[in-house]
Coordinates of C-alpha atoms in Angstrom, one line a residue:
M1 CA -15.8 19.6 -6.9
K2 CA -16.5 17.4 -9.9
I3 CA -15.0 13.9 -9.8
T4 CA -14.1 11.9 -12.9
L5 CA -13.2 8.3 -12.7
A6 CA -11.0 8.0 -15.9
S7 CA -9.5 4.9 -17.5
V8 CA -7.1 4.4 -20.4
V9 CA -8.4 1.4 -22.5
P10 CA -8.2 1.3 -26.3
R11 CA -11.6 0.5 -27.7
R12 CA -10.3 -2.8 -29.1
S13 CA -9.2 -3.9 -25.6
R14 CA -12.4 -3.0 -23.7
S15 CA -13.6 -5.9 -21.8
K16 CA -17.1 -7.2 -22.0
V17 CA -17.0 -8.6 -18.5
E18 CA -20.7 -8.7 -17.5
G19 CA -21.6 -6.6 -14.6
V20 CA -18.5 -4.4 -14.3
D21 CA -20.0 -1.4 -16.2
A22 CA -23.2 -1.8 -14.2
M23 CA -21.3 -1.8 -11.0
V24 CA -19.3 1.2 -11.9
S25 CA -22.3 3.1 -13.1
E26 CA -24.2 2.3 -9.9
Y27 CA -21.4 3.7 -7.7
V28 CA -21.0 6.8 -10.0
Q29 CA -24.8 7.4 -9.7
R30 CA -24.7 7.1 -5.9
S31 CA -21.7 9.5 -5.8
T32 CA -23.7 12.1 -7.7
R33 CA -25.9 12.5 -4.6
F34 CA -22.8 14.2 -3.0
T35 CA -21.0 15.9 -5.9
P36 CA -21.0 15.8 -9.7
C37 CA -19.3 12.6 -10.8
D38 CA -18.7 10.7 -14.0
A39 CA -16.8 7.8 -15.5
V40 CA -14.9 8.2 -18.8
Q41 CA -12.8 5.8 -20.9
F42 CA -9.9 7.3 -23.0
E43 CA -8.2 5.7 -26.0
S44 CA -4.8 6.8 -24.8
E45 CA -2.8 8.3 -22.0
A46 CA -2.2 11.4 -24.1
A47 CA -6.0 11.9 -24.5
L48 CA -6.5 11.5 -20.8
L49 CA -3.7 14.0 -20.0
A50 CA -5.1 16.5 -22.5
S51 CA -8.5 16.2 -20.8
A52 CA -6.9 17.1 -17.5
E53 CA -5.5 20.4 -18.8
R54 CA -7.2 23.7 -18.5
Q55 CA -9.5 24.4 -21.5
P56 CA -11.7 27.4 -22.3
G57 CA -14.5 27.3 -19.7
R58 CA -13.0 24.5 -17.7
P59 CA -10.3 24.6 -15.0
A60 CA -7.3 22.2 -15.0
G61 CA -8.0 19.1 -13.0
L62 CA -6.2 17.8 -10.1
L63 CA -4.8 14.4 -11.4
V64 CA -4.6 11.3 -9.1
L65 CA -3.1 8.3 -10.9
L66 CA -3.5 4.7 -9.8
D67 CA -0.1 3.2 -9.8
P68 CA 1.3 0.1 -8.1
R69 CA 4.2 2.2 -6.8
G70 CA 1.8 4.8 -5.5
K71 CA 0.9 5.7 -1.9
L72 CA -1.2 3.3 0.1
L73 CA -4.1 5.1 1.9
T74 CA -6.9 4.0 4.0
S75 CA -10.3 5.0 3.0
E76 CA -10.3 7.7 5.8
E77 CA -6.9 9.0 4.6
F78 CA -8.2 9.2 1.1
A79 CA -11.3 11.1 2.3
A80 CA -9.0 13.5 4.1
Y81 CA -7.0 14.1 0.9
M82 CA -10.1 14.6 -1.2
G83 CA -11.8 16.7 1.4
K84 CA -8.7 19.0 1.8
H85 CA -8.6 19.7 -1.9
R86 CA -12.4 20.2 -2.1
D87 CA -12.2 22.7 0.8
E88 CA -9.3 24.4 -0.9
G89 CA -11.6 25.1 -3.9
V90 CA -10.4 22.5 -6.4
Q91 CA -13.1 22.3 -9.0
R92 CA -12.1 19.1 -10.8
M93 CA -10.4 15.9 -9.6
I94 CA -9.6 13.2 -12.0
L95 CA -8.8 9.7 -10.6
A96 CA -7.3 7.6 -13.4
I97 CA -6.5 4.0 -14.1
G98 CA -3.6 3.7 -16.6
P99 CA -2.9 1.7 -19.6
A100 CA -1.9 -1.9 -19.5
D101 CA 1.8 -1.1 -19.7
G102 CA 1.6 1.5 -17.0
W103 CA 2.0 5.3 -16.9
T104 CA 4.8 7.2 -18.6
N105 CA 7.2 9.2 -16.6
A106 CA 5.6 12.3 -18.1
A107 CA 2.2 11.3 -16.7
R108 CA 3.6 10.4 -13.3
E109 CA 5.2 13.9 -13.1
R110 CA 2.0 15.6 -14.1
A111 CA 0.1 13.9 -11.3
Q112 CA -0.5 15.5 -7.9
L113 CA -0.8 12.0 -6.3
L114 CA 0.2 8.4 -7.2
F115 CA -2.3 6.3 -5.4
S116 CA -2.3 2.5 -5.0
L117 CA -5.3 0.3 -4.3
G118 CA -2.8 -2.3 -2.9
R119 CA 0.3 -4.2 -3.8
V120 CA -1.7 -6.9 -5.7
T121 CA -2.2 -6.7 -9.5
L122 CA -5.8 -6.2 -10.4
P123 CA -7.5 -6.7 -13.8
H124 CA -8.4 -3.3 -15.2
E125 CA -12.1 -4.0 -14.9
L126 CA -11.9 -4.9 -11.2
A127 CA -9.7 -1.8 -10.5
R128 CA -12.5 0.4 -12.0
A129 CA -15.1 -1.2 -9.8
V130 CA -13.0 -0.9 -6.7
L131 CA -12.1 2.7 -7.4
A132 CA -15.8 3.6 -8.1
E133 CA -16.7 2.1 -4.8
Q134 CA -13.9 3.9 -2.9
I135 CA -15.0 7.2 -4.5
Y136 CA -18.5 6.7 -3.2
R137 CA -17.1 5.5 0.3
V138 CA -14.9 8.7 0.5
L139 CA -17.9 10.9 -0.3
T140 CA -20.0 9.2 2.4
I141 CA -17.2 9.6 4.9
L142 CA -17.0 13.3 4.1
A143 CA -20.8 13.7 4.3
G144 CA -21.0 11.8 7.6
H145 CA -23.2 9.2 5.9
P146 CA -23.6 5.8 7.7
Y147 CA -22.4 3.8 4.6
H148 CA -18.8 3.7 5.9
C149 CA -19.6 3.2 9.6
G150 CA -15.8 3.2 10.5
H151 CA -14.9 -0.1 8.9

């Protein structure tokens, strides 16, 4: 299953916070040891949703949206969710961080899961880094790798 960490950030709004892109890249690179993984930034919600749709030669992606109203999951529960879909043959999973003003109702309805990293508000850059680490953590849990060690 290919995993895409997606975020909606207009080019003019992209932060230059030093170290965030490096941290995201590091966790994405680590994740590729277990499954194909990438990180993509989209100009708009519409562009992200279009990317999630079936296209010639590419299946539709299972869409997980980060949303403050979403479901709170432990790392183990998130691993169980991702593992279940991997085992059911899902080929693409897109985990997406939304635009500054939040997801539209249409996007929420398209998603298979609304997922929350917590009830606090995080800057977009920090949410990307935390999500990248959680993807890696989930993959290590599924692989029985000692990184997680039951924390």
